[in-house]
């Protein structure tokens, strides 16, 4: 059997500080693996520039000129981590046998790639990289991340615990994944839906080698919200159950009011009426908000906008730094 062609897909957004450090590490890993006959010589590191405003794209172009194992594509503007990974995977899909997506900041242990490739050679189509501990994360990040996974599972979105977007996918799995046409992307929740034989590989997560995280709390909450509403209709079910309970309570209330009126005990109760109106009004608008979120998503899906647009490629005539 000829060794498979591996593409390492690396999303990069404003990473000029860290890219010069991690790019040689990816290349070294590629060369080690191909020297051991695990992967083909034709394997590549594919950088996806996600509309960086700094020198990232120039660095990628330089790297591609220096070594043919480096390639790059650039999104026409910043579209976010998930879209950048997808763009890279779709670009790689037809040129390789396996892809491994990994962040470019050196946080994910690249040595886990050895086990991932071994698992592929053993017949797995998808291999999830799972953090064995979160000791290097701050207490805050750890607590919020754990709460995040719990919430997702409670809401019916099945995700692999402590797995981010460091994973191996075969071209075959990717071709199936490409049929998922949604624009609201939550890759780590969508990939398990593809199925195929899969496994997990455990690794220690390190500190960022340089630069700063692009995932502040606001973006994490947005991702969690996207994860839940893209993958599950459980919030709608919860609304239905709450609505049902409220109807029962109101029915009892109505009975009580009618009986009280018939017995002639009614008092002019402006305050209680106003409170009830406020309460119901508040709850209803909250519920409508959640429903609105789904309608918003339907709206976006119906538009079927392209999920990524590639403006440049290294090596092509249109490549310019
Ligand atoms: N990233 C991206 N587009 C964005 C934000 C981030 O391509 O809009 C990339 C970033 O360059 C990195 C990866 O996504 O390779 C993960 O981002 P980061 O390390 O900032 O997140 P954290 O590890 O702190 O969750
Ligand atoms: Mg990071």
mmCIF file of C-alpha atoms and ligand atoms in Angstrom:
data_model
loop_
_atom_site.group_PDB
_atom_site.id
_atom_site.type_symbol
_atom_site.label_atom_id
_atom_site.label_comp_id
_atom_site.label_asym_id
_atom_site.label_seq_id
_atom_site.Cartn_x
_atom_site.Cartn_y
_atom_site.Cartn_z
ATOM 1 C CA UNK A 1 0.000 0.000 0.000
ATOM 2 C CA UNK A 2 1.357 3.417 -0.910
ATOM 3 C CA UNK A 3 1.536 5.748 2.089
ATOM 4 C CA UNK A 4 -1.338 8.270 2.281
ATOM 5 C CA UNK A 5 -0.937 11.930 1.402
ATOM 6 C CA UNK A 6 -1.465 14.045 4.510
ATOM 7 C CA UNK A 7 -2.503 17.701 4.493
ATOM 8 C CA UNK A 8 -2.076 19.548 7.781
ATOM 9 C CA UNK A 9 -4.691 22.320 7.733
ATOM 10 C CA UNK A 10 -3.770 25.345 9.834
ATOM 11 C CA UNK A 11 -6.126 28.342 10.266
ATOM 12 C CA UNK A 12 -4.258 31.583 10.928
ATOM 13 C CA UNK A 13 -5.655 34.912 12.014
ATOM 14 C CA UNK A 14 -3.203 37.665 12.957
ATOM 15 C CA UNK A 15 -0.540 35.124 13.862
ATOM 16 C CA UNK A 16 2.627 36.867 12.675
ATOM 17 C CA UNK A 17 4.255 36.353 16.088
ATOM 18 C CA UNK A 18 3.703 32.648 16.355
ATOM 19 C CA UNK A 19 3.738 31.426 12.744
ATOM 20 C CA UNK A 20 7.517 31.660 12.243
ATOM 21 C CA UNK A 21 7.921 29.429 15.305
ATOM 22 C CA UNK A 22 5.286 26.806 14.595
ATOM 23 C CA UNK A 23 5.617 26.495 10.782
ATOM 24 C CA UNK A 24 9.023 24.714 11.024
ATOM 25 C CA UNK A 25 7.529 22.408 13.667
ATOM 26 C CA UNK A 26 4.745 21.339 11.302
ATOM 27 C CA UNK A 27 7.257 20.816 8.487
ATOM 28 C CA UNK A 28 9.513 18.752 10.735
ATOM 29 C CA UNK A 29 6.583 16.562 11.755
ATOM 30 C CA UNK A 30 5.659 16.054 8.090
ATOM 31 C CA UNK A 31 9.236 15.053 7.244
ATOM 32 C CA UNK A 32 9.501 12.699 10.256
ATOM 33 C CA UNK A 33 6.297 10.946 9.321
ATOM 34 C CA UNK A 34 7.253 10.568 5.672
ATOM 35 C CA UNK A 35 10.797 9.390 6.582
ATOM 36 C CA UNK A 36 9.165 6.612 8.585
ATOM 37 C CA UNK A 37 7.012 5.694 5.604
ATOM 38 C CA UNK A 38 3.756 6.571 7.382
ATOM 39 C CA UNK A 39 2.785 9.282 4.925
ATOM 40 C CA UNK A 40 3.651 10.202 1.379
ATOM 41 C CA UNK A 41 6.373 12.644 0.309
ATOM 42 C CA UNK A 42 3.603 14.608 -1.394
ATOM 43 C CA UNK A 43 2.124 15.637 1.964
ATOM 44 C CA UNK A 44 1.692 19.345 2.663
ATOM 45 C CA UNK A 45 1.108 21.963 5.332
ATOM 46 C CA UNK A 46 -1.845 24.080 4.160
ATOM 47 C CA UNK A 47 -2.215 27.448 5.880
ATOM 48 C CA UNK A 48 -5.535 29.255 5.715
ATOM 49 C CA UNK A 49 -5.157 32.973 6.197
ATOM 50 C CA UNK A 50 -8.419 34.138 7.715
ATOM 51 C CA UNK A 51 -8.347 37.758 6.619
ATOM 52 C CA UNK A 52 -5.453 38.690 8.899
ATOM 53 C CA UNK A 53 -4.702 42.369 9.253
ATOM 54 C CA UNK A 54 -1.025 41.819 10.040
ATOM 55 C CA UNK A 55 1.863 40.207 8.139
ATOM 56 C CA UNK A 56 0.505 36.659 8.358
ATOM 57 C CA UNK A 57 -0.198 36.277 4.625
ATOM 58 C CA UNK A 58 3.216 37.607 3.643
ATOM 59 C CA UNK A 59 4.829 35.094 6.006
ATOM 60 C CA UNK A 60 2.761 32.283 4.477
ATOM 61 C CA UNK A 61 3.787 33.313 0.949
ATOM 62 C CA UNK A 62 7.449 33.400 2.001
ATOM 63 C CA UNK A 63 7.162 29.955 3.543
ATOM 64 C CA UNK A 64 5.571 28.591 0.354
ATOM 65 C CA UNK A 65 8.454 29.992 -1.677
ATOM 66 C CA UNK A 66 11.046 28.472 0.654
ATOM 67 C CA UNK A 67 9.687 24.941 0.792
ATOM 68 C CA UNK A 68 7.297 23.169 -1.552
ATOM 69 C CA UNK A 69 5.703 21.398 1.407
ATOM 70 C CA UNK A 70 4.127 24.690 2.490
ATOM 71 C CA UNK A 71 0.981 25.967 0.789
ATOM 72 C CA UNK A 72 -1.474 28.692 1.627
ATOM 73 C CA UNK A 73 -4.921 29.921 0.794
ATOM 74 C CA UNK A 74 -6.421 33.202 1.906
ATOM 75 C CA UNK A 75 -10.030 33.957 2.693
ATOM 76 C CA UNK A 76 -11.216 37.229 1.240
ATOM 77 C CA UNK A 77 -11.937 38.531 4.749
ATOM 78 C CA UNK A 78 -12.049 37.381 8.351
ATOM 79 C CA UNK A 79 -14.805 34.788 8.613
ATOM 80 C CA UNK A 80 -13.861 33.156 11.898
ATOM 81 C CA UNK A 81 -12.024 30.035 12.952
ATOM 82 C CA UNK A 82 -14.695 27.505 11.948
ATOM 83 C CA UNK A 83 -15.039 28.855 8.405
ATOM 84 C CA UNK A 84 -11.266 28.995 8.017
ATOM 85 C CA UNK A 85 -10.901 25.341 9.016
ATOM 86 C CA UNK A 86 -13.713 24.372 6.649
ATOM 87 C CA UNK A 87 -12.126 26.297 3.774
ATOM 88 C CA UNK A 88 -8.837 24.461 4.341
ATOM 89 C CA UNK A 89 -10.470 21.048 4.613
ATOM 90 C CA UNK A 90 -12.525 21.524 1.447
ATOM 91 C CA UNK A 91 -9.455 22.751 -0.414
ATOM 92 C CA UNK A 92 -7.398 19.762 0.753
ATOM 93 C CA UNK A 93 -10.101 17.136 0.243
ATOM 94 C CA UNK A 94 -9.461 16.432 -3.445
ATOM 95 C CA UNK A 95 -5.701 16.509 -3.207
ATOM 96 C CA UNK A 96 -4.985 14.213 -0.301
ATOM 97 C CA UNK A 97 -6.002 11.050 1.521
ATOM 98 C CA UNK A 98 -6.043 12.447 5.048
ATOM 99 C CA UNK A 99 -6.235 15.868 6.692
ATOM 100 C CA UNK A 100 -5.319 16.945 10.191
ATOM 101 C CA UNK A 101 -6.670 20.312 11.330
ATOM 102 C CA UNK A 102 -4.677 22.060 14.038
ATOM 103 C CA UNK A 103 -4.374 25.595 15.436
ATOM 104 C CA UNK A 104 -1.258 27.472 14.503
ATOM 105 C CA UNK A 105 -0.347 28.664 18.004
ATOM 106 C CA UNK A 106 1.485 25.538 19.194
ATOM 107 C CA UNK A 107 -1.084 24.803 21.913
ATOM 108 C CA UNK A 108 -1.985 21.404 20.524
ATOM 109 C CA UNK A 109 0.776 18.820 20.803
ATOM 110 C CA UNK A 110 1.887 17.997 17.260
ATOM 111 C CA UNK A 111 3.309 14.660 18.413
ATOM 112 C CA UNK A 112 -0.264 13.413 18.738
ATOM 113 C CA UNK A 113 -0.259 13.337 14.921
ATOM 114 C CA UNK A 114 1.789 10.129 15.024
ATOM 115 C CA UNK A 115 -0.985 8.347 16.910
ATOM 116 C CA UNK A 116 -3.618 9.906 14.666
ATOM 117 C CA UNK A 117 -1.933 8.632 11.504
ATOM 118 C CA UNK A 118 -1.482 5.192 13.122
ATOM 119 C CA UNK A 119 -5.177 5.119 13.970
ATOM 120 C CA UNK A 120 -5.970 5.976 10.336
ATOM 121 C CA UNK A 121 -3.676 3.213 9.119
ATOM 122 C CA UNK A 122 -5.621 0.920 11.472
ATOM 123 C CA UNK A 123 -8.813 1.781 9.596
ATOM 124 C CA UNK A 124 -10.241 4.835 11.408
ATOM 125 C CA UNK A 125 -11.664 7.546 9.181
ATOM 126 C CA UNK A 126 -11.920 10.202 11.916
ATOM 127 C CA UNK A 127 -9.560 10.614 14.878
ATOM 128 C CA UNK A 128 -10.412 13.174 17.561
ATOM 129 C CA UNK A 129 -7.593 14.890 19.421
ATOM 130 C CA UNK A 130 -8.707 15.135 23.056
ATOM 131 C CA UNK A 131 -6.989 17.190 25.760
ATOM 132 C CA UNK A 132 -6.015 14.936 28.618
ATOM 133 C CA UNK A 133 -5.858 17.852 31.055
ATOM 134 C CA UNK A 134 -6.459 21.554 31.152
ATOM 135 C CA UNK A 135 -3.794 22.468 33.658
ATOM 136 C CA UNK A 136 -2.251 25.161 31.466
ATOM 137 C CA UNK A 137 -5.584 26.918 31.021
ATOM 138 C CA UNK A 138 -6.578 29.585 33.506
ATOM 139 C CA UNK A 139 -9.137 28.583 36.145
ATOM 140 C CA UNK A 140 -11.683 30.770 34.409
ATOM 141 C CA UNK A 141 -11.130 29.211 30.969
ATOM 142 C CA UNK A 142 -11.248 25.722 32.463
ATOM 143 C CA UNK A 143 -14.484 26.331 34.362
ATOM 144 C CA UNK A 144 -16.218 28.008 31.429
ATOM 145 C CA UNK A 145 -15.063 25.300 29.014
ATOM 146 C CA UNK A 146 -16.327 22.524 31.266
ATOM 147 C CA UNK A 147 -19.645 24.270 31.772
ATOM 148 C CA UNK A 148 -19.808 24.675 28.009
ATOM 149 C CA UNK A 149 -19.480 20.938 27.279
ATOM 150 C CA UNK A 150 -21.990 20.089 29.988
ATOM 151 C CA UNK A 151 -24.504 22.591 28.682
ATOM 152 C CA UNK A 152 -24.066 21.310 25.131
ATOM 153 C CA UNK A 153 -24.684 17.721 26.144
ATOM 154 C CA UNK A 154 -27.673 18.696 28.278
ATOM 155 C CA UNK A 155 -29.115 20.493 25.275
ATOM 156 C CA UNK A 156 -28.760 17.402 23.131
ATOM 157 C CA UNK A 157 -25.741 18.372 21.018
ATOM 158 C CA UNK A 158 -23.369 15.451 21.189
ATOM 159 C CA UNK A 159 -19.765 16.539 21.324
ATOM 160 C CA UNK A 160 -16.594 14.676 22.236
ATOM 161 C CA UNK A 161 -15.610 15.977 25.677
ATOM 162 C CA UNK A 162 -12.516 18.219 25.633
ATOM 163 C CA UNK A 163 -12.084 17.870 21.889
ATOM 164 C CA UNK A 164 -11.644 21.125 20.002
ATOM 165 C CA UNK A 165 -10.740 21.217 16.331
ATOM 166 C CA UNK A 166 -7.560 19.141 16.380
ATOM 167 C CA UNK A 167 -8.606 16.084 14.426
ATOM 168 C CA UNK A 168 -7.760 13.776 11.592
ATOM 169 C CA UNK A 169 -10.341 13.258 8.862
ATOM 170 C CA UNK A 170 -9.937 11.040 5.842
ATOM 171 C CA UNK A 171 -10.799 12.388 2.401
ATOM 172 C CA UNK A 172 -13.639 9.877 2.322
ATOM 173 C CA UNK A 173 -15.164 11.254 5.535
ATOM 174 C CA UNK A 174 -14.650 14.782 4.215
ATOM 175 C CA UNK A 175 -16.485 14.050 0.986
ATOM 176 C CA UNK A 176 -19.484 12.997 3.045
ATOM 177 C CA UNK A 177 -19.037 15.967 5.361
ATOM 178 C CA UNK A 178 -19.071 18.281 2.334
ATOM 179 C CA UNK A 179 -22.718 17.319 1.846
ATOM 180 C CA UNK A 180 -23.616 19.106 5.084
ATOM 181 C CA UNK A 181 -24.609 22.379 3.510
ATOM 182 C CA UNK A 182 -25.329 24.474 6.594
ATOM 183 C CA UNK A 183 -23.743 27.862 7.039
ATOM 184 C CA UNK A 184 -23.905 27.955 10.835
ATOM 185 C CA UNK A 185 -20.787 25.964 11.484
ATOM 186 C CA UNK A 186 -19.961 24.101 14.636
ATOM 187 C CA UNK A 187 -17.487 21.585 13.282
ATOM 188 C CA UNK A 188 -16.822 19.578 16.432
ATOM 189 C CA UNK A 189 -20.537 18.911 16.777
ATOM 190 C CA UNK A 190 -21.105 18.220 13.072
ATOM 191 C CA UNK A 191 -18.211 15.850 12.415
ATOM 192 C CA UNK A 192 -19.556 13.075 14.706
ATOM 193 C CA UNK A 193 -22.750 13.137 12.626
ATOM 194 C CA UNK A 194 -20.747 11.919 9.633
ATOM 195 C CA UNK A 195 -20.135 8.597 11.365
ATOM 196 C CA UNK A 196 -17.500 6.096 10.114
ATOM 197 C CA UNK A 197 -15.046 4.299 12.347
ATOM 198 C CA UNK A 198 -13.483 6.806 14.717
ATOM 199 C CA UNK A 199 -11.348 6.994 17.824
ATOM 200 C CA UNK A 200 -9.722 9.477 20.212
ATOM 201 C CA UNK A 201 -6.074 10.344 20.754
ATOM 202 C CA UNK A 202 -5.116 12.062 24.017
ATOM 203 C CA UNK A 203 -2.590 14.874 24.336
ATOM 204 C CA UNK A 204 -1.484 17.604 26.735
ATOM 205 C CA UNK A 205 -2.458 21.103 25.731
ATOM 206 C CA UNK A 206 0.247 23.735 26.124
ATOM 207 C CA UNK A 207 0.274 27.486 26.515
ATOM 208 C CA UNK A 208 0.205 29.594 23.369
ATOM 209 C CA UNK A 209 3.801 30.030 22.100
ATOM 210 C CA UNK A 210 3.224 33.690 21.232
ATOM 211 C CA UNK A 211 0.469 36.137 20.389
ATOM 212 C CA UNK A 212 -2.923 36.310 22.040
ATOM 213 C CA UNK A 213 -6.042 34.176 22.091
ATOM 214 C CA UNK A 214 -8.743 35.228 19.647
ATOM 215 C CA UNK A 215 -11.396 33.544 21.719
ATOM 216 C CA UNK A 216 -12.485 35.976 24.400
ATOM 217 C CA UNK A 217 -15.552 35.156 26.507
ATOM 218 C CA UNK A 218 -17.861 36.870 24.033
ATOM 219 C CA UNK A 219 -16.756 34.645 21.134
ATOM 220 C CA UNK A 220 -16.910 31.549 23.349
ATOM 221 C CA UNK A 221 -20.500 32.302 24.318
ATOM 222 C CA UNK A 222 -21.353 32.917 20.665
ATOM 223 C CA UNK A 223 -19.789 29.558 19.748
ATOM 224 C CA UNK A 224 -21.692 27.774 22.527
ATOM 225 C CA UNK A 225 -24.934 29.375 21.383
ATOM 226 C CA UNK A 226 -24.211 28.399 17.778
ATOM 227 C CA UNK A 227 -23.363 24.898 18.901
ATOM 228 C CA UNK A 228 -26.652 24.430 20.691
ATOM 229 C CA UNK A 229 -28.927 26.070 18.173
ATOM 230 C CA UNK A 230 -27.168 24.562 15.142
ATOM 231 C CA UNK A 231 -27.255 21.035 16.388
ATOM 232 C CA UNK A 232 -30.298 20.648 18.554
ATOM 233 C CA UNK A 233 -33.965 21.551 18.754
ATOM 234 C CA UNK A 234 -34.039 20.865 22.487
ATOM 235 C CA UNK A 235 -34.511 24.549 23.415
ATOM 236 C CA UNK A 236 -37.740 24.477 21.410
ATOM 237 C CA UNK A 237 -38.861 21.368 23.298
ATOM 238 C CA UNK A 238 -38.099 23.097 26.600
ATOM 239 C CA UNK A 239 -40.256 26.011 25.474
ATOM 240 C CA UNK A 240 -43.086 23.658 24.651
ATOM 241 C CA UNK A 241 -42.887 21.982 28.066
ATOM 242 C CA UNK A 242 -42.729 25.348 29.856
ATOM 243 C CA UNK A 243 -45.672 26.589 27.816
ATOM 244 C CA UNK A 244 -47.628 23.498 28.783
ATOM 245 C CA UNK A 245 -46.845 23.910 32.483
ATOM 246 C CA UNK A 246 -47.803 27.567 32.321
ATOM 247 C CA UNK A 247 -51.091 26.719 30.659
ATOM 248 C CA UNK A 248 -51.893 24.279 33.477
ATOM 249 C CA UNK A 249 -51.054 26.890 36.098
ATOM 250 C CA UNK A 250 -53.140 29.537 34.303
ATOM 251 C CA UNK A 251 -56.038 27.133 34.057
ATOM 252 C CA UNK A 252 -55.960 26.576 37.829
ATOM 253 C CA UNK A 253 -55.716 30.349 38.277
ATOM 254 C CA UNK A 254 -58.741 30.917 36.071
ATOM 255 C CA UNK A 255 -60.752 28.347 38.001
ATOM 256 C CA UNK A 256 -59.765 30.017 41.223
ATOM 257 C CA UNK A 257 -60.689 33.473 39.902
ATOM 258 C CA UNK A 258 -64.071 32.289 38.628
ATOM 259 C CA UNK A 259 -64.887 30.543 41.896
ATOM 260 C CA UNK A 260 -63.775 33.594 43.900
ATOM 261 C CA UNK A 261 -65.919 35.840 41.705
ATOM 262 C CA UNK A 262 -68.927 33.554 42.056
ATOM 263 C CA UNK A 263 -68.502 33.585 45.821
ATOM 264 C CA UNK A 264 -68.338 37.356 45.704
ATOM 265 C CA UNK A 265 -64.873 37.654 47.286
ATOM 266 C CA UNK A 266 -63.223 39.610 44.467
ATOM 267 C CA UNK A 267 -61.250 42.743 45.301
ATOM 268 C CA UNK A 268 -59.979 45.309 42.814
ATOM 269 C CA UNK A 269 -56.438 43.983 42.452
ATOM 270 C CA UNK A 270 -54.549 46.207 40.119
ATOM 271 C CA UNK A 271 -51.087 45.284 41.431
ATOM 272 C CA UNK A 272 -51.483 41.556 41.107
ATOM 273 C CA UNK A 273 -52.896 41.914 37.590
ATOM 274 C CA UNK A 274 -50.066 44.182 36.531
ATOM 275 C CA UNK A 275 -47.496 41.758 37.989
ATOM 276 C CA UNK A 276 -49.021 38.866 36.115
ATOM 277 C CA UNK A 277 -49.024 40.795 32.854
ATOM 278 C CA UNK A 278 -45.379 41.734 33.324
ATOM 279 C CA UNK A 279 -44.407 38.217 34.239
ATOM 280 C CA UNK A 280 -46.151 36.633 31.284
ATOM 281 C CA UNK A 281 -44.945 39.363 28.955
ATOM 282 C CA UNK A 282 -41.350 38.818 30.069
ATOM 283 C CA UNK A 283 -41.412 35.084 29.773
ATOM 284 C CA UNK A 284 -43.086 35.252 26.408
ATOM 285 C CA UNK A 285 -40.594 37.614 24.922
ATOM 286 C CA UNK A 286 -37.728 35.465 26.190
ATOM 287 C CA UNK A 287 -39.291 32.430 24.566
ATOM 288 C CA UNK A 288 -39.970 34.304 21.379
ATOM 289 C CA UNK A 289 -36.315 35.283 21.367
ATOM 290 C CA UNK A 290 -35.220 31.671 21.310
ATOM 291 C CA UNK A 291 -37.691 30.860 18.565
ATOM 292 C CA UNK A 292 -36.446 33.903 16.707
ATOM 293 C CA UNK A 293 -32.935 32.495 16.893
ATOM 294 C CA UNK A 294 -34.051 29.449 14.960
ATOM 295 C CA UNK A 295 -35.964 31.521 12.453
ATOM 296 C CA UNK A 296 -32.823 33.581 11.972
ATOM 297 C CA UNK A 297 -30.905 30.420 11.272
ATOM 298 C CA UNK A 298 -33.500 29.212 8.769
ATOM 299 C CA UNK A 299 -33.222 32.569 7.071
ATOM 300 C CA UNK A 300 -29.464 32.230 6.793
ATOM 301 C CA UNK A 301 -29.660 28.662 5.521
ATOM 302 C CA UNK A 302 -32.259 29.549 2.921
ATOM 303 C CA UNK A 303 -29.956 32.153 1.484
ATOM 304 C CA UNK A 304 -27.342 29.429 0.909
ATOM 305 C CA UNK A 305 -24.488 31.868 0.774
ATOM 306 C CA UNK A 306 -21.059 30.470 0.002
ATOM 307 C CA UNK A 307 -19.410 29.463 3.228
ATOM 308 C CA UNK A 308 -15.982 30.640 2.170
ATOM 309 C CA UNK A 309 -14.431 32.508 -0.681
ATOM 310 C CA UNK A 310 -10.802 31.978 -1.555
ATOM 311 C CA UNK A 311 -9.120 35.003 -2.980
ATOM 312 C CA UNK A 312 -5.503 33.857 -3.327
ATOM 313 C CA UNK A 313 -3.393 30.757 -3.582
ATOM 314 C CA UNK A 314 0.312 30.351 -3.151
ATOM 315 C CA UNK A 315 2.117 29.262 -6.273
ATOM 316 C CA UNK A 316 -0.611 30.509 -8.610
ATOM 317 C CA UNK A 317 -0.233 33.596 -10.779
ATOM 318 C CA UNK A 318 -2.572 35.549 -8.574
ATOM 319 C CA UNK A 319 -0.482 34.971 -5.441
ATOM 320 C CA UNK A 320 0.724 38.201 -3.991
ATOM 321 C CA UNK A 321 1.769 39.123 -0.490
HETATM 322 N N1 LIG B 1 -8.479 31.829 14.109
HETATM 323 C C1 LIG B 1 -8.960 32.085 12.818
HETATM 324 N N2 LIG B 1 -9.904 33.066 12.652
HETATM 325 C C2 LIG B 1 -10.412 33.792 13.714
HETATM 326 C C3 LIG B 1 -9.933 33.495 15.030
HETATM 327 C C4 LIG B 1 -8.972 32.506 15.172
HETATM 328 O O1 LIG B 1 -8.534 31.449 11.847
HETATM 329 O O2 LIG B 1 -11.256 34.670 13.495
HETATM 330 C C5 LIG B 1 -7.438 30.772 14.280
HETATM 331 C C6 LIG B 1 -6.226 31.207 15.051
HETATM 332 O O3 LIG B 1 -5.249 31.748 14.197
HETATM 333 C C7 LIG B 1 -5.761 29.891 15.690
HETATM 334 C C8 LIG B 1 -7.064 29.147 15.906
HETATM 335 O O4 LIG B 1 -8.030 29.759 15.066
HETATM 336 O O5 LIG B 1 -4.948 29.129 14.817
HETATM 337 C C9 LIG B 1 -7.533 29.162 17.343
HETATM 338 O O6 LIG B 1 -7.587 30.481 17.848
HETATM 339 P P1 LIG B 1 -7.008 30.887 19.264
HETATM 340 O O7 LIG B 1 -5.709 30.189 19.521
HETATM 341 O O8 LIG B 1 -6.994 32.372 19.331
HETATM 342 O O9 LIG B 1 -8.130 30.313 20.253
HETATM 343 P P2 LIG B 1 -7.922 29.583 21.675
HETATM 344 O O10 LIG B 1 -6.897 28.502 21.453
HETATM 345 O O11 LIG B 1 -7.474 30.614 22.612
HETATM 346 O O12 LIG B 1 -9.276 29.033 21.991
HETATM 347 MG MG1 LIG B 2 -5.088 28.747 20.778
#
